[in-house]
Amino acid sequence: EASVAAHGEKDSSKAPAAAAPSPVPSHSSTTLPLTIPIIPPEYDATNITTQNYLSSAEKIISSELSPLDRYFTVSALLGRLREPFDTPPPPHSGLFKARQAALAAAEKKKKSSSSNSSVNVQELKKAQGCKKYQRILDLKKNNKIYTQDVHDNTENLGVGVGDTTAMLALVKRISNHRTATVFRRAVNPLEAPGYTDRILFPIDLTLIKKMVLCGYIRTFEELHLHIGLICHNCVKFNGRDSDYSMLTREFETYVDDSFLDFMQKQQDKAAMAAAAATNS
């Protein structure tokens, strides 16, 4: 009513007094504060001076929010899920046969084992998956080599200044995996009509290798993020129910496992080198 009175449609002097605000319930001291992600200016609805999409690959891979660009689709986001929803596959897709085979194998396994043991196995796999992805999130905090600039000599973590050998070895390891075949070269626009219109930042493993060699990718963290951009582009263009997206999920899982294993070995190697230097 105060708003109406301000526009001259009702006398503000006759407006009833506002009711006293109800007391705010006190929260326990154990309540954790919510972490609010940083909103890029491009996504701020109140900002009309800038474009409404992210304009560089760096902004895309560092953004805490989705959509990642102006051609974002729900299919691309859902396609990144490790356990996709049970939705009907598209026509003429090999995914249908794969699902039927998986269902038959699961039914056979269910009959050969008790229901309790089956539930326990599923819970164990879920718990192991949660621990794995938590380890990936903790890489940045627990492993300094993961975020170390290989072209910076301010820290001595067992990696030589400007030495990209280890990073290139990891790229080669990932590129040699069977699921990486379709990601080694750039997508041919003639074979995928509309790709350059929908994918603003096309990227592939060969391009990533060149970016490492020329010093554009300087940390393992940046390498990890750029490979993730490959997966995002593939799922976004092909759809989450496509055969390519099923391959992408397997490839991304292998990438994460490779980073966890490789970074742990690099950390152990640096620790042994530091211990040897101390003893000498």
mmCIF file of C-alpha atoms in Angstrom:
data_model
loop_
_atom_site.group_PDB
_atom_site.id
_atom_site.type_symbol
_atom_site.label_atom_id
_atom_site.label_comp_id
_atom_site.label_asym_id
_atom_site.label_seq_id
_atom_site.Cartn_x
_atom_site.Cartn_y
_atom_site.Cartn_z
ATOM 1 C CA GLU A 1 0.000 0.000 0.000
ATOM 2 C CA ALA A 2 2.915 2.333 0.620
ATOM 3 C CA SER A 3 3.947 1.756 -3.001
ATOM 4 C CA VAL A 4 0.449 2.660 -4.229
ATOM 5 C CA ALA A 5 0.385 5.786 -2.056
ATOM 6 C CA ALA A 6 3.692 6.913 -3.508
ATOM 7 C CA HIS A 7 2.054 6.963 -6.944
ATOM 8 C CA GLY A 8 -0.805 9.181 -5.667
ATOM 9 C CA GLU A 9 -3.531 6.543 -5.841
ATOM 10 C CA LYS A 10 -4.047 6.342 -2.084
ATOM 11 C CA ASP A 11 -3.314 8.715 0.752
ATOM 12 C CA SER A 12 -0.303 7.536 2.664
ATOM 13 C CA SER A 13 -1.653 9.063 5.879
ATOM 14 C CA LYS A 14 -4.545 6.579 5.818
ATOM 15 C CA ALA A 15 -2.338 3.590 5.242
ATOM 16 C CA PRO A 16 -2.316 1.182 8.162
ATOM 17 C CA ALA A 17 0.807 0.954 10.223
ATOM 18 C CA ALA A 18 3.195 -1.782 9.230
ATOM 19 C CA ALA A 19 3.052 -4.860 11.396
ATOM 20 C CA ALA A 20 5.974 -5.526 13.668
ATOM 21 C CA PRO A 21 8.415 -7.952 12.099
ATOM 22 C CA SER A 22 8.290 -11.449 13.494
ATOM 23 C CA PRO A 23 11.332 -12.483 15.516
ATOM 24 C CA VAL A 24 14.026 -14.216 13.521
ATOM 25 C CA PRO A 25 14.657 -17.717 14.846
ATOM 26 C CA SER A 26 18.127 -18.146 16.220
ATOM 27 C CA HIS A 27 20.333 -20.605 14.379
ATOM 28 C CA SER A 28 22.682 -23.013 15.997
ATOM 29 C CA SER A 29 26.345 -22.144 16.009
ATOM 30 C CA THR A 30 26.992 -25.348 14.041
ATOM 31 C CA THR A 31 25.155 -24.054 10.978
ATOM 32 C CA LEU A 32 27.646 -23.703 8.119
ATOM 33 C CA PRO A 33 27.499 -20.553 5.988
ATOM 34 C CA LEU A 34 26.474 -21.022 2.382
ATOM 35 C CA THR A 35 29.205 -20.522 -0.179
ATOM 36 C CA ILE A 36 27.882 -18.114 -2.788
ATOM 37 C CA PRO A 37 29.666 -18.424 -6.139
ATOM 38 C CA ILE A 38 31.067 -15.340 -7.773
ATOM 39 C CA ILE A 39 28.722 -14.080 -10.482
ATOM 40 C CA PRO A 40 30.599 -12.930 -13.601
ATOM 41 C CA PRO A 41 29.501 -9.503 -14.881
ATOM 42 C CA GLU A 42 28.264 -11.181 -18.066
ATOM 43 C CA TYR A 43 25.694 -13.152 -16.039
ATOM 44 C CA ASP A 44 24.555 -10.233 -13.887
ATOM 45 C CA ALA A 45 21.012 -9.336 -14.947
ATOM 46 C CA THR A 46 21.406 -5.785 -13.630
ATOM 47 C CA ASN A 47 24.397 -5.106 -15.847
ATOM 48 C CA ILE A 48 23.235 -4.071 -19.318
ATOM 49 C CA THR A 49 26.541 -2.641 -20.493
ATOM 50 C CA THR A 50 28.272 -5.919 -21.310
ATOM 51 C CA GLN A 51 27.488 -9.004 -23.373
ATOM 52 C CA ASN A 52 25.568 -11.821 -21.730
ATOM 53 C CA TYR A 53 28.064 -14.578 -22.486
ATOM 54 C CA LEU A 54 31.671 -15.329 -21.562
ATOM 55 C CA SER A 55 34.055 -14.105 -24.229
ATOM 56 C CA SER A 56 37.169 -16.201 -23.646
ATOM 57 C CA ALA A 57 38.145 -19.798 -22.946
ATOM 58 C CA GLU A 58 39.813 -18.718 -19.694
ATOM 59 C CA LYS A 59 36.557 -17.273 -18.388
ATOM 60 C CA ILE A 60 34.665 -20.410 -19.392
ATOM 61 C CA ILE A 61 36.892 -22.912 -17.596
ATOM 62 C CA SER A 62 37.260 -20.731 -14.474
ATOM 63 C CA SER A 63 33.574 -19.871 -14.050
ATOM 64 C CA GLU A 64 31.810 -21.370 -11.042
ATOM 65 C CA LEU A 65 28.415 -21.113 -12.697
ATOM 66 C CA SER A 66 26.552 -22.734 -15.547
ATOM 67 C CA PRO A 67 25.696 -21.979 -18.296
ATOM 68 C CA LEU A 68 29.285 -21.801 -19.456
ATOM 69 C CA ASP A 69 28.511 -19.856 -22.635
ATOM 70 C CA ARG A 70 25.599 -18.484 -24.619
ATOM 71 C CA TYR A 71 25.049 -21.802 -26.423
ATOM 72 C CA PHE A 72 24.593 -23.731 -23.186
ATOM 73 C CA THR A 73 21.965 -26.473 -23.235
ATOM 74 C CA VAL A 74 20.489 -28.620 -20.488
ATOM 75 C CA SER A 75 21.674 -31.627 -22.473
ATOM 76 C CA ALA A 76 25.280 -30.530 -22.082
ATOM 77 C CA LEU A 77 24.972 -30.170 -18.315
ATOM 78 C CA LEU A 78 23.174 -33.479 -17.797
ATOM 79 C CA GLY A 79 25.631 -35.214 -20.080
ATOM 80 C CA ARG A 80 28.439 -34.559 -17.600
ATOM 81 C CA LEU A 81 26.708 -36.752 -14.997
ATOM 82 C CA ARG A 82 28.585 -39.980 -14.372
ATOM 83 C CA GLU A 83 25.317 -41.911 -13.962
ATOM 84 C CA PRO A 84 22.939 -40.647 -16.688
ATOM 85 C CA PHE A 85 19.170 -40.765 -16.320
ATOM 86 C CA ASP A 86 17.328 -43.672 -17.929
ATOM 87 C CA THR A 87 15.980 -41.828 -20.944
ATOM 88 C CA PRO A 88 15.069 -43.362 -24.324
ATOM 89 C CA PRO A 89 18.052 -43.415 -26.707
ATOM 90 C CA PRO A 90 17.826 -41.656 -30.069
ATOM 91 C CA PRO A 91 16.920 -43.657 -33.203
ATOM 92 C CA HIS A 92 19.648 -45.781 -34.833
ATOM 93 C CA SER A 93 21.865 -45.480 -31.773
ATOM 94 C CA GLY A 94 24.156 -48.210 -30.540
ATOM 95 C CA LEU A 95 23.402 -47.022 -27.021
ATOM 96 C CA PHE A 96 20.184 -49.047 -26.935
ATOM 97 C CA LYS A 97 22.011 -52.367 -27.381
ATOM 98 C CA ALA A 98 24.600 -51.345 -24.823
ATOM 99 C CA ARG A 99 21.877 -50.564 -22.289
ATOM 100 C CA GLN A 100 20.083 -53.835 -22.963
ATOM 101 C CA ALA A 101 23.329 -55.747 -22.446
ATOM 102 C CA ALA A 102 24.032 -53.843 -19.232
ATOM 103 C CA LEU A 103 20.521 -54.533 -17.906
ATOM 104 C CA ALA A 104 20.844 -58.237 -18.752
ATOM 105 C CA ALA A 105 24.220 -58.437 -16.999
ATOM 106 C CA ALA A 106 22.854 -56.641 -13.940
ATOM 107 C CA GLU A 107 19.840 -58.968 -13.792
ATOM 108 C CA LYS A 108 22.070 -62.018 -14.049
ATOM 109 C CA LYS A 109 24.327 -60.706 -11.312
ATOM 110 C CA LYS A 110 21.334 -59.936 -9.146
ATOM 111 C CA LYS A 111 20.063 -63.505 -9.410
ATOM 112 C CA SER A 112 23.460 -64.988 -8.570
ATOM 113 C CA SER A 113 23.878 -62.915 -5.416
ATOM 114 C CA SER A 114 21.667 -61.994 -2.516
ATOM 115 C CA SER A 115 19.854 -58.673 -2.469
ATOM 116 C CA ASN A 116 21.709 -57.493 0.628
ATOM 117 C CA SER A 117 25.130 -58.038 -0.919
ATOM 118 C CA SER A 118 24.004 -56.252 -4.098
ATOM 119 C CA VAL A 119 22.937 -53.218 -2.086
ATOM 120 C CA ASN A 120 26.206 -53.241 -0.190
ATOM 121 C CA VAL A 121 28.205 -53.323 -3.428
ATOM 122 C CA GLN A 122 26.268 -50.368 -4.818
ATOM 123 C CA GLU A 123 26.761 -48.384 -1.616
ATOM 124 C CA LEU A 124 30.462 -49.215 -1.634
ATOM 125 C CA LYS A 125 30.840 -48.046 -5.257
ATOM 126 C CA LYS A 126 28.986 -44.837 -4.453
ATOM 127 C CA ALA A 127 31.192 -44.154 -1.432
ATOM 128 C CA GLN A 128 34.351 -44.837 -3.445
ATOM 129 C CA GLY A 129 33.140 -42.484 -6.177
ATOM 130 C CA CYS A 130 32.507 -39.705 -3.657
ATOM 131 C CA LYS A 131 35.980 -40.130 -2.179
ATOM 132 C CA LYS A 132 37.545 -40.055 -5.623
ATOM 133 C CA TYR A 133 35.886 -36.808 -6.681
ATOM 134 C CA GLN A 134 36.691 -35.253 -3.314
ATOM 135 C CA ARG A 135 40.349 -36.117 -3.949
ATOM 136 C CA ILE A 136 40.104 -34.346 -7.313
ATOM 137 C CA LEU A 137 38.670 -31.258 -5.634
ATOM 138 C CA ASP A 138 41.430 -31.362 -3.002
ATOM 139 C CA LEU A 139 44.247 -31.553 -5.558
ATOM 140 C CA LYS A 140 44.509 -27.780 -5.680
ATOM 141 C CA LYS A 141 44.794 -27.579 -1.905
ATOM 142 C CA ASN A 142 46.950 -30.609 -1.114
ATOM 143 C CA ASN A 143 49.306 -30.837 -4.091
ATOM 144 C CA LYS A 144 51.410 -27.759 -4.820
ATOM 145 C CA ILE A 145 52.775 -29.250 -8.047
ATOM 146 C CA TYR A 146 49.227 -29.244 -9.419
ATOM 147 C CA THR A 147 49.118 -25.434 -9.309
ATOM 148 C CA GLN A 148 52.828 -24.677 -9.788
ATOM 149 C CA ASP A 149 53.772 -22.600 -12.821
ATOM 150 C CA VAL A 150 56.449 -24.633 -14.622
ATOM 151 C CA HIS A 151 57.905 -21.400 -16.015
ATOM 152 C CA ASP A 152 58.291 -19.827 -12.568
ATOM 153 C CA ASN A 153 61.352 -20.457 -10.391
ATOM 154 C CA THR A 154 60.024 -18.983 -7.131
ATOM 155 C CA GLU A 155 59.335 -22.449 -5.696
ATOM 156 C CA ASN A 156 61.473 -25.548 -5.879
ATOM 157 C CA LEU A 157 59.066 -28.490 -6.037
ATOM 158 C CA GLY A 158 61.184 -30.896 -8.002
ATOM 159 C CA VAL A 159 60.131 -29.500 -11.377
ATOM 160 C CA GLY A 160 62.701 -27.633 -13.440
ATOM 161 C CA VAL A 161 61.979 -24.111 -14.620
ATOM 162 C CA GLY A 162 60.442 -24.238 -18.080
ATOM 163 C CA ASP A 163 60.476 -28.044 -18.027
ATOM 164 C CA THR A 164 57.235 -29.266 -19.588
ATOM 165 C CA THR A 165 58.403 -32.878 -19.864
ATOM 166 C CA ALA A 166 56.128 -34.160 -17.119
ATOM 167 C CA MET A 167 53.126 -32.254 -18.445
ATOM 168 C CA LEU A 168 53.708 -33.537 -21.985
ATOM 169 C CA ALA A 169 54.102 -37.076 -20.633
ATOM 170 C CA LEU A 170 50.660 -36.814 -19.025
ATOM 171 C CA VAL A 171 49.155 -35.485 -22.269
ATOM 172 C CA LYS A 172 50.701 -38.415 -24.155
ATOM 173 C CA ARG A 173 49.379 -40.894 -21.609
ATOM 174 C CA ILE A 174 45.850 -39.526 -21.959
ATOM 175 C CA SER A 175 46.087 -39.311 -25.761
ATOM 176 C CA ASN A 176 47.093 -42.963 -26.021
ATOM 177 C CA HIS A 177 43.939 -44.196 -24.299
ATOM 178 C CA ARG A 178 41.404 -45.883 -26.564
ATOM 179 C CA THR A 179 38.664 -43.376 -25.669
ATOM 180 C CA ALA A 180 40.863 -40.440 -26.732
ATOM 181 C CA THR A 181 40.842 -41.374 -30.417
ATOM 182 C CA VAL A 182 38.077 -38.940 -31.378
ATOM 183 C CA PHE A 183 39.624 -36.122 -29.318
ATOM 184 C CA ARG A 184 43.138 -36.159 -30.811
ATOM 185 C CA ARG A 185 42.300 -33.981 -33.812
ATOM 186 C CA ALA A 186 40.096 -30.960 -34.361
ATOM 187 C CA VAL A 187 36.510 -31.549 -35.474
ATOM 188 C CA ASN A 188 36.042 -31.175 -39.225
ATOM 189 C CA PRO A 189 33.170 -28.692 -39.799
ATOM 190 C CA LEU A 190 32.281 -30.526 -43.014
ATOM 191 C CA GLU A 191 31.670 -33.724 -41.035
ATOM 192 C CA ALA A 192 29.781 -31.930 -38.253
ATOM 193 C CA PRO A 193 27.606 -29.181 -39.789
ATOM 194 C CA GLY A 194 26.855 -26.377 -37.361
ATOM 195 C CA TYR A 195 29.753 -27.235 -35.038
ATOM 196 C CA THR A 196 31.505 -23.884 -35.418
ATOM 197 C CA ASP A 197 28.217 -22.084 -34.771
ATOM 198 C CA ARG A 198 27.418 -23.865 -31.525
ATOM 199 C CA ILE A 199 30.929 -24.402 -30.131
ATOM 200 C CA LEU A 200 32.624 -21.066 -29.501
ATOM 201 C CA PHE A 201 35.934 -22.539 -28.290
ATOM 202 C CA PRO A 202 36.785 -25.776 -30.156
ATOM 203 C CA ILE A 203 39.740 -27.600 -28.663
ATOM 204 C CA ASP A 204 41.453 -30.985 -29.023
ATOM 205 C CA LEU A 205 44.392 -32.879 -27.554
ATOM 206 C CA THR A 206 46.776 -31.872 -30.354
ATOM 207 C CA LEU A 207 45.989 -28.205 -29.756
ATOM 208 C CA ILE A 208 46.453 -28.698 -26.007
ATOM 209 C CA LYS A 209 49.911 -30.195 -26.628
ATOM 210 C CA LYS A 210 50.846 -27.121 -28.688
ATOM 211 C CA MET A 211 49.523 -24.848 -25.925
ATOM 212 C CA VAL A 212 51.791 -26.621 -23.434
ATOM 213 C CA LEU A 213 54.832 -26.350 -25.714
ATOM 214 C CA CYS A 214 54.363 -22.631 -26.360
ATOM 215 C CA GLY A 215 53.815 -21.854 -22.674
ATOM 216 C CA TYR A 216 50.127 -20.956 -22.878
ATOM 217 C CA ILE A 217 49.209 -23.778 -20.478
ATOM 218 C CA ARG A 218 51.568 -23.364 -17.556
ATOM 219 C CA THR A 219 50.142 -25.548 -14.752
ATOM 220 C CA PHE A 220 48.644 -29.011 -14.396
ATOM 221 C CA GLU A 221 45.464 -27.373 -13.164
ATOM 222 C CA GLU A 222 45.104 -25.433 -16.425
ATOM 223 C CA LEU A 223 45.806 -28.623 -18.361
ATOM 224 C CA HIS A 224 43.055 -30.437 -16.449
ATOM 225 C CA LEU A 225 40.564 -27.643 -17.101
ATOM 226 C CA HIS A 226 41.282 -27.465 -20.827
ATOM 227 C CA ILE A 227 40.803 -31.226 -21.216
ATOM 228 C CA GLY A 228 37.503 -30.811 -19.370
ATOM 229 C CA LEU A 229 36.526 -28.236 -21.986
ATOM 230 C CA ILE A 230 36.989 -30.914 -24.665
ATOM 231 C CA CYS A 231 34.479 -33.113 -22.852
ATOM 232 C CA HIS A 232 32.013 -30.273 -22.397
ATOM 233 C CA ASN A 233 32.112 -29.351 -26.087
ATOM 234 C CA CYS A 234 31.531 -32.932 -27.188
ATOM 235 C CA VAL A 235 28.526 -33.535 -24.944
ATOM 236 C CA LYS A 236 27.042 -30.141 -25.712
ATOM 237 C CA PHE A 237 27.128 -30.655 -29.468
ATOM 238 C CA ASN A 238 26.157 -34.335 -29.656
ATOM 239 C CA GLY A 239 23.625 -34.511 -26.810
ATOM 240 C CA ARG A 240 23.805 -36.537 -23.621
ATOM 241 C CA ASP A 241 22.158 -39.638 -25.123
ATOM 242 C CA SER A 242 24.561 -39.963 -28.024
ATOM 243 C CA ASP A 243 27.259 -42.598 -28.404
ATOM 244 C CA TYR A 244 29.884 -39.849 -28.332
ATOM 245 C CA SER A 245 28.656 -38.658 -24.949
ATOM 246 C CA MET A 246 28.864 -42.146 -23.490
ATOM 247 C CA LEU A 247 32.445 -42.308 -24.760
ATOM 248 C CA THR A 248 33.118 -38.850 -23.312
ATOM 249 C CA ARG A 249 32.056 -39.893 -19.822
ATOM 250 C CA GLU A 250 34.438 -42.848 -19.974
ATOM 251 C CA PHE A 251 37.228 -40.607 -21.293
ATOM 252 C CA GLU A 252 36.667 -38.022 -18.566
ATOM 253 C CA THR A 253 36.753 -40.707 -15.896
ATOM 254 C CA TYR A 254 40.087 -41.935 -17.256
ATOM 255 C CA VAL A 255 41.430 -38.362 -17.322
ATOM 256 C CA ASP A 256 40.526 -37.820 -13.670
ATOM 257 C CA ASP A 257 42.097 -41.134 -12.646
ATOM 258 C CA SER A 258 45.249 -40.280 -14.618
ATOM 259 C CA PHE A 259 45.595 -36.900 -12.943
ATOM 260 C CA LEU A 260 45.163 -38.381 -9.464
ATOM 261 C CA ASP A 261 47.754 -41.078 -10.117
ATOM 262 C CA PHE A 262 50.217 -38.834 -11.953
ATOM 263 C CA MET A 263 50.087 -35.988 -9.425
ATOM 264 C CA GLN A 264 50.607 -38.399 -6.528
ATOM 265 C CA LYS A 265 53.693 -39.821 -8.243
ATOM 266 C CA GLN A 266 55.031 -36.334 -8.929
ATOM 267 C CA GLN A 267 54.502 -35.383 -5.291
ATOM 268 C CA ASP A 268 56.282 -38.529 -4.062
ATOM 269 C CA LYS A 269 59.134 -37.868 -6.492
ATOM 270 C CA ALA A 270 59.539 -34.307 -5.237
ATOM 271 C CA ALA A 271 59.493 -35.495 -1.610
ATOM 272 C CA MET A 272 62.222 -38.068 -2.307
ATOM 273 C CA ALA A 273 64.342 -35.437 -4.073
ATOM 274 C CA ALA A 274 63.931 -33.048 -1.135
ATOM 275 C CA ALA A 275 64.880 -35.787 1.344
ATOM 276 C CA ALA A 276 67.964 -36.716 -0.678
ATOM 277 C CA ALA A 277 69.041 -33.084 -0.832
ATOM 278 C CA THR A 278 68.632 -32.741 2.938
ATOM 279 C CA ASN A 279 70.658 -35.861 3.672
ATOM 280 C CA SER A 280 73.457 -34.786 1.367
#
